[in-house]
Amino acid sequence: MSAAFPPHRGPVMSDVAARAGVSHQTVSRVLNGHPHVSATTRTRVLAAIAELGYRRNLSARVLATGRSNVIGVVAQNTTLYGPSSMVQAIGEAALGADLSLTVGHVAGYDATAASRRIVERLVQQGAAGLVFIAPVDAAAEAMRLVPEGIPIVTVDGLPEWQVANVSVDQYTGGLLATRHLLEAGHRTVWHVAGPEQWHGSRAREDGWRAALAEVGAVAPPMARAGWSAASGYQCGRMLARIPDCTAIFAANDHVALGIMRAITEQGRRVPDDVSIIGFDDVPEAGYFHPALTTIRQEFGDVGRQALRLLLDQLATGVKSAESALVEPLLIPRDTVAAPERKPS
Amino acid sequence: MSAAFPPHRGPVMSDVAARAGVSHQTVSRVLNGHPHVSATTRTRVLAAIAELGYRRNLSARVLATGRSNVIGVVAQNTTLYGPSSMVQAIGEAALGADLSLTVGHVAGYDATAASRRIVERLVQQGAAGLVFIAPVDAAAEAMRLVPEGIPIVTVDGLPEWQVANVSVDQYTGGLLATRHLLEAGHRTVWHVAGPEQWHGSRAREDGWRAALAEVGAVAPPMARAGWSAASGYQCGRMLARIPDCTAIFAANDHVALGIMRAITEQGRRVPDDVSIIGFDDVPEAGYFHPALTTIRQEFGDVGRQALRLLLDQLATGVKSAESALVEPLLIPRDTVAAPERKPS
DNA sequence: GGGCGAAATGTGAACGCAAACATGCTTGGC
DNA sequence: GCCAAGCATGTTTGCGTTCACATTTCGCCC
């Protein structure tokens, strides 16, 4: 990166001041909405700004104030539906609050090194606050690099981190899903869990176990998938061969899709032979074949709440560990039915 | 935002200098990898930096140099698979190039106002370059707000914009998809296009028409969907009732999914009665029922190329209008078959 | 109409860094 | 043994903004 663009320097505050016949400080006051500026002066300054096409230099402002209106987001794999929806929601909310977002994209799940660099970056840039989309433990370590004095909000973080957090109540989600299957008449429910490192996976699993315990059902062995249809398919190939397995709670919708495929290939039918329920309610879940019963997570809500929590901290100036829970919702569709009563 | 966090001020360069027993300028030299620093001094400085936990203030650096290593990304709806994959890819590439990314998320498709604000933001922040994920015309207007001297790369932009651009060759994609259906023996191919404002939709449509023209097939009326399964389903409900319609090229995989559902509900079979091909190759496409034949777009490539184009401009210091095309790839699966020869 | 308080505006410094320039030191060639 | 040529380092200045403080202007009351 040897040669370079001419460092772009537009008009500065003193240019505007000269044009409007005032001092640079008055321009600053107008820009920041300070009181004690006469209406006529204000309009003159505003006119000068418009004529010159002046834009205030954010770096200088940050340097002078030690504070920016940029908030950083540390995201895991934003290719996944959940994380990307969340980033989108936070982004929209931020725009509304006149904040801008710097998003650091961590590649892979365990990339602690990448997270560190990103945090480093964000802090150097003078981020006013940080949102960690932290569904995995790896995030916790990177969080420690954040200097005191920069407020943090986690999304899908752990309570023991003692940090403001907002999550979908995945435990309840697991409970809801499992109960729904049980209420349809299944003796027990099998679970294909998501990756172990993800907190959400564990919470859903707990919910599943709790629901089984409620009715005294015995928990069958648990399969472990990734978040992809491909990994769901792998698990499904085993599950499909187990005659007792008539009800499956899948880690998410895509895993459910993979499982359904494996089951169908094995000659069993959904939901007649095997009922299945997903998680997330991706927009296309209702168009799977058959339409997938699932648990909806309101990612948009999560994003907005996260931003609210951050703004609160920014406004009050104190770190909080307040946490918000977003309730999931059961979306009944066509993949859950009563088990066929076999002559047993 | 009245109260506030104490402006976080860590150790500064002169603190490090004092500790290492050198001048702040020497510290700066070490930090920037300048030559003419003795090895012993360098290690002393490095040690001091580590001990103090010093981090250089990026705003000050930007202010002093007039140049930043932040690049801005203006993205449309990052909930969609394509855009989000692209942002992810650009993010990863950027991390490798020691650049950071500020992503502005535009809500909705036509939100020109939002785009303007985002560009405003990005420029104020002193972004060194901008990547516009600009699959719709609305982006062009926002681009005009960017001052001369800031290099731009568009993704899915239009050649007439005279800006460096990288796109998937969607025309060829449309050609490939249509030919594939034609070669399977279908007389003609129906097309459910994506939203009109998206350049990609138009290019795919052109490819479709071209492929039909190649064999002298007449183009049936074209249906128009969004990008969602739901909109695909709506179109599919009509198409399913048209006996002549035996081959459909869908705007993308999700639309294809919706169409398949509509067709199945109507009592027709895929691919026996109707063949269908999608676009994108979302990770779960192979697990749809039946597995979807589709055209893969290598979004990762697109992201990397876009960054390369930007870096080139940054390095040479001249705006270019070079453009790169990423070739799509046909992924044959199970939704395309020969039409049943009816006694006609 | 003199004086007083508030509103309106201006002045100078500081933020943390990098660039340009200045300085002292070492080496080596003749 | 002296000067030139580099190397290693220090000093000063300015980037564009805000902040704390200083100054001017205005309106108003007795």
XYZ file of C-alpha atoms (C1' of nucleotides) in Angstrom:
748
model
C 0.000 0.000 0.000
C 2.673 2.468 -1.062
C 1.060 5.048 -3.302
C -2.235 6.406 -2.188
C -5.207 8.572 -2.777
C -4.671 12.192 -1.916
C -5.840 12.365 1.663
C -9.288 13.706 1.154
C -9.614 16.977 2.992
C -12.747 18.951 2.459
C -13.703 22.265 3.967
C -13.219 22.496 7.700
C -14.959 24.273 10.465
C -12.946 27.448 10.173
C -13.817 27.683 6.494
C -17.442 27.592 7.406
C -16.829 30.105 10.154
C -15.077 32.493 7.797
C -17.854 32.211 5.281
C -20.530 32.841 7.852
C -18.528 35.612 9.473
C -18.385 33.986 12.888
C -15.849 32.048 14.906
C -15.270 28.341 14.546
C -16.679 27.829 17.976
C -20.036 29.225 16.980
C -20.127 26.782 14.124
C -19.413 24.018 16.565
C -22.235 25.185 18.754
C -24.662 25.170 15.896
C -23.567 21.723 14.899
C -23.977 20.340 18.368
C -27.253 22.033 19.053
C -25.962 24.060 21.949
C -28.183 26.773 23.350
C -27.259 30.427 23.244
C -26.963 30.801 19.531
C -29.172 33.427 17.968
C -31.527 32.316 15.267
C -30.030 34.560 12.631
C -26.508 33.335 13.326
C -27.682 29.795 13.206
C -29.271 30.163 9.818
C -26.204 31.954 8.481
C -23.982 29.144 9.680
C -26.303 26.520 8.307
C -26.312 28.267 4.964
C -22.526 28.381 4.898
C -22.381 24.684 5.696
C -24.728 23.883 2.886
C -22.912 26.093 0.389
C -19.538 24.624 1.197
C -20.764 21.075 1.470
C -19.050 20.928 4.802
C -18.971 17.664 6.750
C -17.553 17.512 10.171
C -14.575 15.304 10.656
C -15.517 12.523 12.951
C -12.005 11.572 13.878
C -11.242 15.016 15.130
C -14.429 14.995 17.090
C -13.648 11.674 18.654
C -10.146 12.802 19.429
C -11.397 15.897 21.132
C -14.218 14.313 23.061
C -12.762 10.906 23.687
C -16.123 9.536 22.796
C -17.645 8.344 19.580
C -21.030 7.411 18.341
C -19.810 4.268 16.766
C -20.773 1.024 18.330
C -18.994 -2.176 17.545
C -20.582 -5.499 16.893
C -18.618 -8.681 17.203
C -20.445 -11.306 15.258
C -19.837 -14.943 14.751
C -20.737 -16.564 11.512
C -23.080 -14.087 9.898
C -23.918 -16.555 7.194
C -26.247 -18.244 9.627
C -29.791 -17.040 9.684
C -29.822 -16.117 13.367
C -26.679 -14.044 13.573
C -27.332 -12.252 10.318
C -30.854 -11.368 11.330
C -29.537 -10.044 14.571
C -26.893 -7.889 12.979
C -29.471 -6.541 10.595
C -31.818 -5.706 13.448
C -29.119 -4.030 15.471
C -28.045 -2.101 12.410
C -31.494 -0.777 11.779
C -31.992 0.141 15.393
C -28.619 1.870 15.450
C -29.432 3.960 12.443
C -32.531 5.131 14.231
C -30.500 6.139 17.260
C -28.025 8.045 15.110
C -25.270 5.615 15.846
C -23.211 3.783 13.383
C -22.088 0.257 13.474
C -18.760 -1.316 12.933
C -19.215 -4.985 12.468
C -16.365 -7.368 12.999
C -16.989 -10.680 11.362
C -15.407 -13.619 13.046
C -14.813 -16.482 10.706
C -15.428 -19.962 12.052
C -16.653 -20.777 15.490
C -13.588 -21.121 17.610
C -11.582 -18.303 16.135
C -10.535 -16.732 19.399
C -7.594 -15.135 17.698
C -9.855 -13.469 15.199
C -12.115 -12.235 17.979
C -9.197 -10.659 19.768
C -8.116 -8.787 16.706
C -11.594 -7.576 16.139
C -12.013 -6.340 19.661
C -8.628 -4.693 19.437
C -9.798 -2.958 16.323
C -13.063 -1.831 17.706
C -11.504 -0.423 20.838
C -8.826 1.386 18.895
C -11.497 2.943 16.776
C -12.938 4.382 19.894
C -16.170 2.469 19.861
C -18.561 3.891 22.400
C -19.964 0.491 23.190
C -19.757 -3.070 22.090
C -22.320 -5.709 21.277
C -21.074 -9.250 21.384
C -23.106 -11.761 19.552
C -21.703 -14.388 21.765
C -23.459 -17.665 21.420
C -20.258 -19.567 22.145
C -17.793 -19.587 24.999
C -14.973 -18.317 22.840
C -16.525 -14.897 22.987
C -16.001 -14.610 26.712
C -12.278 -14.473 26.372
C -12.344 -11.712 23.808
C -14.662 -9.765 26.064
C -11.976 -9.569 28.671
C -9.847 -7.503 26.361
C -12.329 -4.691 26.468
C -11.120 -1.911 28.736
C -13.232 -0.859 31.686
C -15.326 2.073 30.742
C -16.664 0.682 27.530
C -20.125 -0.712 28.031
C -20.882 -4.142 26.711
C -24.006 -6.006 25.815
C -23.973 -9.632 24.910
C -26.494 -11.470 22.846
C -26.950 -15.087 23.806
C -24.325 -14.674 26.477
C -24.152 -16.424 29.825
C -25.489 -14.934 33.070
C -22.282 -15.702 34.916
C -20.459 -13.235 32.714
C -22.139 -10.492 34.692
C -22.786 -8.395 31.671
C -25.935 -6.935 30.231
C -27.386 -9.610 28.058
C -30.316 -10.402 25.878
C -31.204 -13.857 24.724
C -34.023 -15.757 23.307
C -35.344 -17.985 26.008
C -34.109 -21.128 24.419
C -34.838 -23.229 27.444
C -38.487 -22.409 27.123
C -38.194 -23.033 23.421
C -36.946 -26.526 24.060
C -39.696 -27.038 26.576
C -42.366 -25.850 24.173
C -41.125 -27.988 21.345
C -40.871 -31.128 23.396
C -44.213 -30.649 25.101
C -45.882 -30.126 21.768
C -44.613 -33.468 20.561
C -45.525 -35.161 23.823
C -49.007 -33.711 23.754
C -49.475 -35.092 20.281
C -49.190 -38.479 21.936
C -45.591 -39.500 21.559
C -44.096 -41.547 24.370
C -40.858 -39.695 24.231
C -38.987 -37.262 22.051
C -35.587 -37.631 20.447
C -33.344 -34.638 20.198
C -30.775 -33.715 17.597
C -28.810 -30.992 19.304
C -26.754 -28.190 17.804
C -23.041 -27.742 18.328
C -21.986 -28.233 21.899
C -20.143 -24.936 22.156
C -23.271 -22.939 21.533
C -25.119 -21.911 24.649
C -28.365 -22.092 22.777
C -27.828 -25.749 22.075
C -27.357 -26.481 25.719
C -30.362 -24.464 26.806
C -32.602 -26.168 24.293
C -31.327 -29.493 25.441
C -32.131 -28.600 29.035
C -35.607 -27.585 28.023
C -36.032 -30.848 26.223
C -34.930 -32.872 29.251
C -37.161 -30.869 31.533
C -40.204 -31.470 29.373
C -39.492 -35.174 29.285
C -39.049 -35.205 33.037
C -42.401 -33.485 33.536
C -44.197 -36.485 32.154
C -41.718 -39.049 33.374
C -40.587 -39.939 29.889
C -37.156 -41.401 29.522
C -34.684 -39.394 27.495
C -33.384 -41.310 24.507
C -29.763 -40.870 23.494
C -29.102 -37.489 22.031
C -27.605 -36.911 18.609
C -25.368 -33.981 17.880
C -25.413 -32.038 14.633
C -24.045 -28.728 13.398
C -26.504 -26.128 12.235
C -26.627 -27.307 8.661
C -29.013 -29.423 6.691
C -26.078 -31.634 5.768
C -25.324 -32.477 9.369
C -28.989 -32.976 10.076
C -29.108 -35.419 7.235
C -26.241 -37.402 8.716
C -28.003 -37.716 12.037
C -31.266 -38.420 10.314
C -29.839 -41.426 8.545
C -29.322 -43.090 11.888
C -32.537 -41.948 13.473
C -34.553 -43.125 10.492
C -33.508 -46.694 11.184
C -34.728 -46.660 14.755
C -38.330 -47.845 14.765
C -38.991 -46.394 18.205
C -38.045 -42.975 17.073
C -41.331 -41.297 16.210
C -40.757 -37.747 17.392
C -37.730 -35.571 16.856
C -36.891 -32.134 18.130
C -34.238 -30.731 15.803
C -31.588 -28.166 16.630
C -32.945 -25.780 14.028
C -34.991 -25.671 10.880
C -32.213 -26.584 8.529
C -31.208 -29.554 10.585
C -34.859 -30.550 10.602
C -34.856 -30.338 6.835
C -31.885 -32.660 6.592
C -33.473 -35.083 8.978
C -36.732 -35.088 7.067
C -34.884 -35.926 3.926
C -33.088 -38.847 5.545
C -36.327 -40.139 6.968
C -38.090 -39.925 3.654
C -35.255 -41.683 1.882
C -35.563 -44.470 4.375
C -39.157 -44.915 3.315
C -40.741 -43.488 6.399
C -43.193 -40.621 6.267
C -43.333 -37.274 7.992
C -45.436 -36.796 10.019
C -47.259 -40.138 9.770
C -44.344 -42.223 10.931
C -42.108 -39.592 12.425
C -43.049 -36.196 13.772
C -40.503 -33.458 13.729
C -40.161 -29.942 15.026
C -37.542 -27.351 14.195
C -36.282 -24.132 15.719
C -35.914 -20.590 14.359
C -38.766 -20.377 11.912
C -36.685 -19.347 8.957
C -38.870 -17.605 6.394
C -39.042 -20.649 4.156
C -39.866 -23.167 6.875
C -43.530 -23.025 6.020
C -42.762 -24.123 2.487
C -40.722 -27.166 3.299
C -42.361 -30.401 2.328
C -44.195 -30.935 4.555
C -44.440 -27.497 6.146
C -42.291 -27.484 9.228
C -43.679 -27.046 12.702
C -41.154 -24.970 14.554
C -40.296 -22.536 17.323
C -39.958 -18.960 16.213
C -37.278 -16.695 17.577
C -37.887 -13.009 17.186
C -34.434 -11.924 16.207
C -35.553 -8.429 15.449
C -36.677 -8.033 19.048
C -33.380 -9.328 20.262
C -31.470 -6.769 18.242
C -33.609 -3.895 19.417
C -33.393 -4.939 23.045
C -29.652 -5.275 22.800
C -29.345 -1.772 21.507
C -31.650 -0.470 24.175
C -29.553 -2.051 26.880
C -26.455 -0.489 25.413
C -28.033 2.928 25.102
C -29.169 2.721 28.699
C -25.662 2.136 29.853
C -24.353 4.884 27.663
C -26.920 7.310 29.023
C -26.600 6.498 32.693
C -22.901 5.960 32.547
C -22.939 2.844 34.658
C -22.321 -0.698 33.611
C -25.312 -2.850 34.132
C -25.811 -6.568 34.114
C -29.475 -6.299 33.342
C -30.680 -8.993 31.096
C -33.638 -9.364 28.820
C -35.281 -12.506 27.619
C -37.224 -12.774 24.404
C -39.931 -15.378 24.417
C -40.045 -17.909 21.624
C -43.270 -18.917 19.990
C -44.577 -22.256 18.800
C -45.619 -22.241 15.159
C -47.690 -25.359 14.514
C -47.613 -26.586 10.934
C -47.646 -29.997 9.351
C -44.766 -32.025 10.683
C -46.257 -33.047 13.968
C -48.969 -35.688 14.256
C -50.077 -38.387 16.624
C -47.957 -41.502 16.408
C -49.557 -44.446 14.710
C -50.664 -46.813 17.367
C -48.847 -49.965 16.594
C -50.108 -53.293 17.857
C -47.530 -53.648 20.621
C -27.499 10.953 26.201
C -26.700 13.371 28.978
C -24.594 11.527 31.500
C -21.828 9.432 30.146
C -19.052 7.021 30.623
C -15.789 8.628 31.570
C -14.120 9.135 28.232
C -11.865 6.174 28.155
C -8.298 7.374 27.904
C -5.624 4.791 28.206
C -1.905 5.282 28.079
C -0.717 7.350 25.142
C 2.334 7.324 23.032
C 4.322 9.615 25.256
C 3.662 7.339 28.226
C 5.182 4.509 26.307
C 8.042 6.722 25.232
C 8.764 7.765 28.791
C 8.712 4.213 29.985
C 11.032 3.064 27.246
C 13.254 6.043 27.690
C 12.855 7.305 24.143
C 10.880 9.981 22.379
C 7.326 9.499 21.269
C 8.434 9.674 17.694
C 10.561 6.595 18.099
C 7.539 4.802 19.430
C 5.641 5.906 16.396
C 8.392 4.599 14.177
C 8.320 1.227 15.839
C 4.571 1.080 15.543
C 4.607 1.905 11.876
C 7.465 -0.370 11.023
C 9.728 2.411 9.858
C 13.349 1.593 9.158
C 16.216 3.120 11.106
C 15.239 1.884 14.510
C 17.824 -0.190 16.297
C 16.831 -3.639 17.375
C 17.422 -2.957 21.053
C 15.327 0.190 21.000
C 12.594 -1.612 19.195
C 12.407 -4.370 21.747
C 12.461 -1.860 24.594
C 9.593 0.021 23.043
C 7.677 -3.147 22.358
C 8.163 -4.193 25.956
C 6.892 -0.865 27.215
C 3.862 -1.144 24.982
C 3.096 -4.572 26.331
C 3.575 -3.562 29.957
C 1.352 -0.547 29.659
C -1.223 -2.263 27.515
C -0.904 0.629 25.148
C -3.168 0.878 22.138
C -2.756 3.546 19.602
C -5.631 5.883 19.130
C -6.999 5.393 15.696
C -8.827 8.675 15.550
C -5.672 10.605 16.210
C -3.914 8.617 13.578
C -6.608 9.259 11.048
C -6.663 12.905 11.934
C -2.932 13.196 11.501
C -2.652 11.214 8.307
C -5.935 12.067 6.703
C -6.241 8.451 5.833
C -7.857 5.529 7.564
C -7.860 1.819 7.216
C -11.557 1.523 7.598
C -13.578 0.604 4.618
C -17.279 1.106 4.482
C -19.804 -1.328 3.184
C -23.244 -0.229 2.173
C -25.437 -3.272 2.191
C -29.018 -3.805 1.263
C -31.057 -6.352 3.080
C -28.489 -8.520 4.814
C -31.146 -10.952 5.840
C -31.020 -12.377 2.366
C -28.590 -15.168 1.761
C -26.697 -13.440 -1.037
C -26.018 -10.099 0.586
C -25.168 -11.620 3.940
C -22.745 -14.066 2.380
C -21.117 -11.244 0.552
C -20.713 -9.090 3.614
C -19.266 -12.040 5.440
C -16.798 -12.700 2.654
C -15.746 -9.089 2.434
C -15.363 -9.000 6.186
C -13.094 -11.988 6.229
C -11.021 -10.678 3.376
C -10.760 -7.313 5.076
C -9.524 -8.831 8.292
C -6.801 -10.519 6.314
C -5.776 -7.222 4.767
C -5.680 -5.522 8.162
C -8.618 -3.373 7.309
C -11.725 -2.986 9.275
C -15.206 -2.766 8.055
C -18.007 -0.441 8.865
C -21.195 -1.888 7.596
C -24.209 0.277 7.005
C -27.365 -1.730 6.800
C -30.030 -0.312 4.615
C -33.461 -1.414 5.592
C -35.859 -2.144 2.811
C -35.085 -1.990 -0.858
C -35.899 1.489 -1.920
C -34.652 3.290 1.127
C -32.676 5.940 -0.643
C -32.867 8.164 2.371
C -31.290 5.509 4.515
C -28.547 4.995 1.978
C -27.730 8.668 1.984
C -27.397 8.760 5.726
C -25.196 5.751 5.671
C -22.897 7.160 3.055
C -22.782 10.424 4.959
C -21.778 8.497 8.010
C -19.143 6.453 6.318
C -17.549 9.454 4.695
C -17.523 11.402 7.951
C -15.800 8.531 9.589
C -13.066 8.901 7.060
C -13.561 5.609 5.326
C -10.675 4.927 3.007
C -12.893 3.237 0.475
C -16.444 2.131 -0.010
C -18.030 -1.061 -1.175
C -21.571 -0.756 -2.381
C -23.552 -3.888 -2.480
C -25.743 -2.345 -5.064
C -28.048 -4.825 -6.657
C -30.707 -2.168 -7.123
C -30.808 1.191 -8.824
C -31.397 3.050 -5.611
C -27.760 2.557 -4.751
C -26.593 4.678 -7.667
C -27.982 7.824 -6.196
C -26.291 7.337 -2.864
C -23.036 6.716 -4.663
C -23.096 10.215 -6.002
C -22.763 11.591 -2.509
C -19.326 10.113 -2.165
C -16.665 12.783 -2.568
C -14.081 12.425 -5.294
C -10.997 10.876 -3.882
C -12.680 8.010 -2.142
C -12.468 4.880 -4.224
C -15.588 2.848 -4.745
C -16.306 -0.694 -5.710
C -19.770 -1.909 -6.436
C -21.047 -5.423 -6.205
C -23.770 -6.251 -8.680
C -23.608 -2.740 -9.987
C -24.218 -1.584 -13.537
C -21.432 -1.040 -16.091
C -22.762 2.373 -17.040
C -21.955 3.603 -13.553
C -18.324 3.646 -14.626
C -17.139 2.280 -11.350
C -15.090 -0.749 -10.466
C -17.535 -3.563 -10.154
C -17.766 -7.242 -9.498
C -20.785 -9.326 -10.220
C -21.818 -12.849 -10.630
C -22.465 -13.384 -14.291
C -26.160 -13.733 -13.864
C -26.839 -13.595 -17.539
C -24.814 -16.742 -18.030
C -26.552 -18.182 -15.018
C -29.914 -17.657 -16.656
C -28.570 -19.132 -19.855
C -27.208 -22.193 -18.099
C -30.396 -22.811 -16.189
C -32.631 -22.474 -19.193
C -30.430 -24.567 -21.453
C -30.326 -27.286 -18.855
C -34.088 -27.491 -18.854
C -34.237 -27.312 -22.639
C -31.665 -30.049 -23.005
C -33.730 -32.264 -20.765
C -36.305 -32.144 -23.516
C -38.701 -29.385 -22.543
C -40.217 -27.362 -25.382
C -39.889 -24.153 -23.510
C -39.126 -22.862 -20.054
C -41.198 -20.643 -17.837
C -39.529 -18.075 -15.690
C -40.465 -16.681 -12.305
C -38.320 -13.601 -12.041
C -37.119 -11.768 -8.970
C -37.971 -8.170 -8.116
C -37.731 -5.863 -11.077
C -35.477 -3.361 -9.372
C -32.706 -5.881 -8.932
C -30.199 -5.934 -11.714
C -29.668 -9.601 -11.158
C -33.293 -10.324 -11.914
C -33.035 -8.546 -15.220
C -29.801 -10.246 -16.213
C -31.189 -13.668 -15.428
C -34.256 -12.863 -17.419
C -32.111 -11.843 -20.373
C -30.173 -15.081 -20.121
C -33.415 -16.983 -20.072
C -34.699 -15.231 -23.175
C -31.403 -15.747 -24.956
C -31.412 -19.460 -24.254
C -34.950 -19.754 -25.539
C -34.032 -17.813 -28.643
C -31.094 -20.113 -29.296
C -33.454 -22.982 -29.948
C -36.277 -20.919 -31.318
C -38.523 -21.615 -28.364
C -41.219 -19.121 -27.659
C -41.007 -17.334 -24.344
C -44.072 -17.909 -22.196
C -45.387 -15.052 -20.069
C -43.108 -14.274 -17.186
C -44.170 -14.248 -13.575
C -42.690 -11.879 -11.070
C -41.931 -12.829 -7.468
C -39.935 -11.396 -4.615
C -37.040 -13.405 -3.247
C -39.090 -15.288 -0.713
C -40.621 -18.715 -0.618
C -43.936 -17.067 0.107
C -43.900 -15.092 -3.107
C -42.736 -18.143 -5.007
C -45.687 -20.000 -3.632
C -48.075 -17.348 -4.893
C -46.689 -17.579 -8.399
C -46.564 -21.337 -8.194
C -50.266 -21.551 -7.505
C -50.920 -20.096 -10.919
C -48.233 -21.962 -12.759
C -49.374 -25.260 -11.301
C -52.680 -24.918 -13.078
C -51.142 -24.465 -16.493
C -50.813 -27.896 -18.089
C -48.247 -26.666 -20.606
C -45.954 -25.498 -17.918
C -43.499 -28.334 -17.441
C -40.270 -26.486 -16.810
C -39.678 -23.531 -14.520
C -36.606 -21.449 -13.932
C -37.076 -19.763 -10.551
C -35.588 -16.478 -9.389
C -33.759 -18.196 -6.557
C -33.828 -21.297 -4.419
C -36.368 -20.052 -1.952
C -38.750 -19.026 -4.675
C -38.223 -22.454 -6.201
C -39.154 -23.995 -2.874
C -42.390 -22.043 -2.753
C -43.208 -23.015 -6.309
C -42.536 -26.684 -5.627
C -44.895 -26.578 -2.748
C -47.644 -25.024 -4.820
C -47.129 -27.581 -7.553
C -47.252 -30.473 -5.160
C -50.393 -29.146 -3.512
C -51.989 -29.017 -6.924
C -51.338 -32.738 -7.269
C -48.537 -32.477 -9.769
C -45.151 -33.999 -9.192
C -41.633 -32.574 -9.297
C -39.811 -33.471 -11.456
C -42.125 -35.946 -13.206
C -44.731 -33.409 -14.202
C -42.826 -30.199 -13.720
C -39.099 -29.658 -13.711
C -37.684 -26.765 -11.779
C -34.361 -25.096 -11.319
C -33.336 -22.535 -8.737
C -30.554 -20.013 -8.329
C -28.002 -19.429 -5.534
C -27.441 -22.915 -4.210
C -28.214 -22.087 -0.629
C -26.614 -24.653 1.662
C -29.854 -26.480 2.250
C -30.952 -26.667 -1.388
C -29.664 -30.213 -1.694
C -31.972 -31.259 1.108
C -35.180 -29.864 -0.246
C -37.679 -32.470 -1.275
C -36.772 -33.283 -3.944
C -33.210 -32.012 -3.946
C -33.107 -28.818 -5.934
C -31.163 -28.457 -9.148
C -29.767 -24.958 -9.105
C -27.144 -22.467 -10.212
C -24.463 -21.799 -7.673
C -23.102 -18.330 -7.093
C -19.740 -18.173 -5.412
C -20.390 -15.309 -3.070
C -17.092 -15.778 -1.319
C -15.273 -15.137 -4.571
C -17.309 -12.048 -5.158
C -16.379 -10.636 -1.779
C -12.710 -11.321 -2.243
C -12.634 -9.847 -5.715
C -14.428 -6.761 -4.532
C -11.854 -6.206 -1.855
C -9.038 -6.796 -4.288
C -10.431 -4.182 -6.648
C -10.664 -1.736 -3.805
C -7.161 -2.441 -2.583
C -5.833 -1.971 -6.090
C -7.334 1.458 -6.267
C -6.046 2.319 -2.845
C -2.564 1.214 -3.772
C -2.318 2.854 -7.155
C -4.233 5.904 -6.137
C -6.350 6.045 -9.242
C -10.008 5.313 -9.644
C -10.604 2.396 -11.896
C -13.662 1.078 -13.612
C -12.274 -2.388 -13.928
C -14.844 -5.032 -13.500
C -14.725 -8.660 -12.580
C -17.216 -11.350 -13.374
C -17.652 -14.457 -11.299
C -18.910 -17.458 -13.211
C -21.910 -19.347 -11.901
C -22.047 -23.091 -11.876
C -24.836 -25.531 -12.644
C -25.489 -27.972 -9.825
C -27.617 -30.802 -11.187
C -29.788 -32.532 -8.620
C -33.222 -34.042 -8.695
C -35.723 -31.453 -9.808
C -35.054 -31.628 -13.524
C -36.214 -34.509 -15.668
C -37.463 -35.107 -19.163
C -41.095 -34.139 -19.669
C -43.573 -36.939 -19.925
C -44.458 -37.335 -23.533
C -48.138 -36.853 -23.663
C -50.230 -38.148 -26.507
C -50.838 -34.833 -28.187
C -29.138 56.363 32.503
C -26.071 53.506 35.236
C -25.471 49.117 36.351
C -26.369 44.273 36.265
C -27.214 39.725 34.655
C -27.842 36.786 31.034
C -27.311 35.762 26.279
C -24.250 35.687 22.425
C -19.903 35.185 20.710
C -14.735 34.764 20.665
C -9.944 32.950 22.224
C -6.624 29.659 23.359
C -5.445 25.220 24.575
C -5.749 20.297 24.348
C -6.879 15.726 22.340
C -2.946 11.740 20.351
C -0.662 11.004 16.533
C 2.545 11.329 12.203
C 5.212 14.152 9.034
C 8.933 17.250 8.244
C 12.836 18.811 9.772
C 16.839 18.939 12.877
C 20.440 16.829 15.460
C 24.075 13.806 17.190
C 26.475 9.681 16.377
C 28.912 6.124 13.823
C 31.412 4.410 10.052
C 34.620 4.374 6.141
C 37.374 6.052 2.321
C 41.331 8.508 0.962
C 43.091 12.387 10.403
C 39.397 14.649 8.172
C 35.168 14.931 5.811
C 31.155 12.802 3.822
C 27.507 9.733 4.174
C 24.515 7.553 6.411
C 22.078 5.813 10.521
C 19.549 6.471 14.955
C 17.054 9.500 17.465
C 14.783 14.045 19.135
C 11.902 18.465 18.310
C 8.307 20.951 16.357
C 4.283 21.613 14.037
C -0.376 20.735 12.504
C -4.466 17.556 11.620
C -10.052 19.463 12.932
C -12.585 19.399 16.704
C -14.317 20.440 21.477
C -13.794 22.368 26.019
C -12.979 25.891 29.553
C -12.741 30.292 29.988
C -12.839 35.284 28.470
C -15.151 38.847 26.331
C -18.691 41.481 24.221
C -23.481 42.679 23.503
C -28.021 43.222 24.719
C -32.220 43.972 27.494
C -34.131 45.526 31.581
C -35.121 47.453 36.153
C -34.923 50.992 39.580
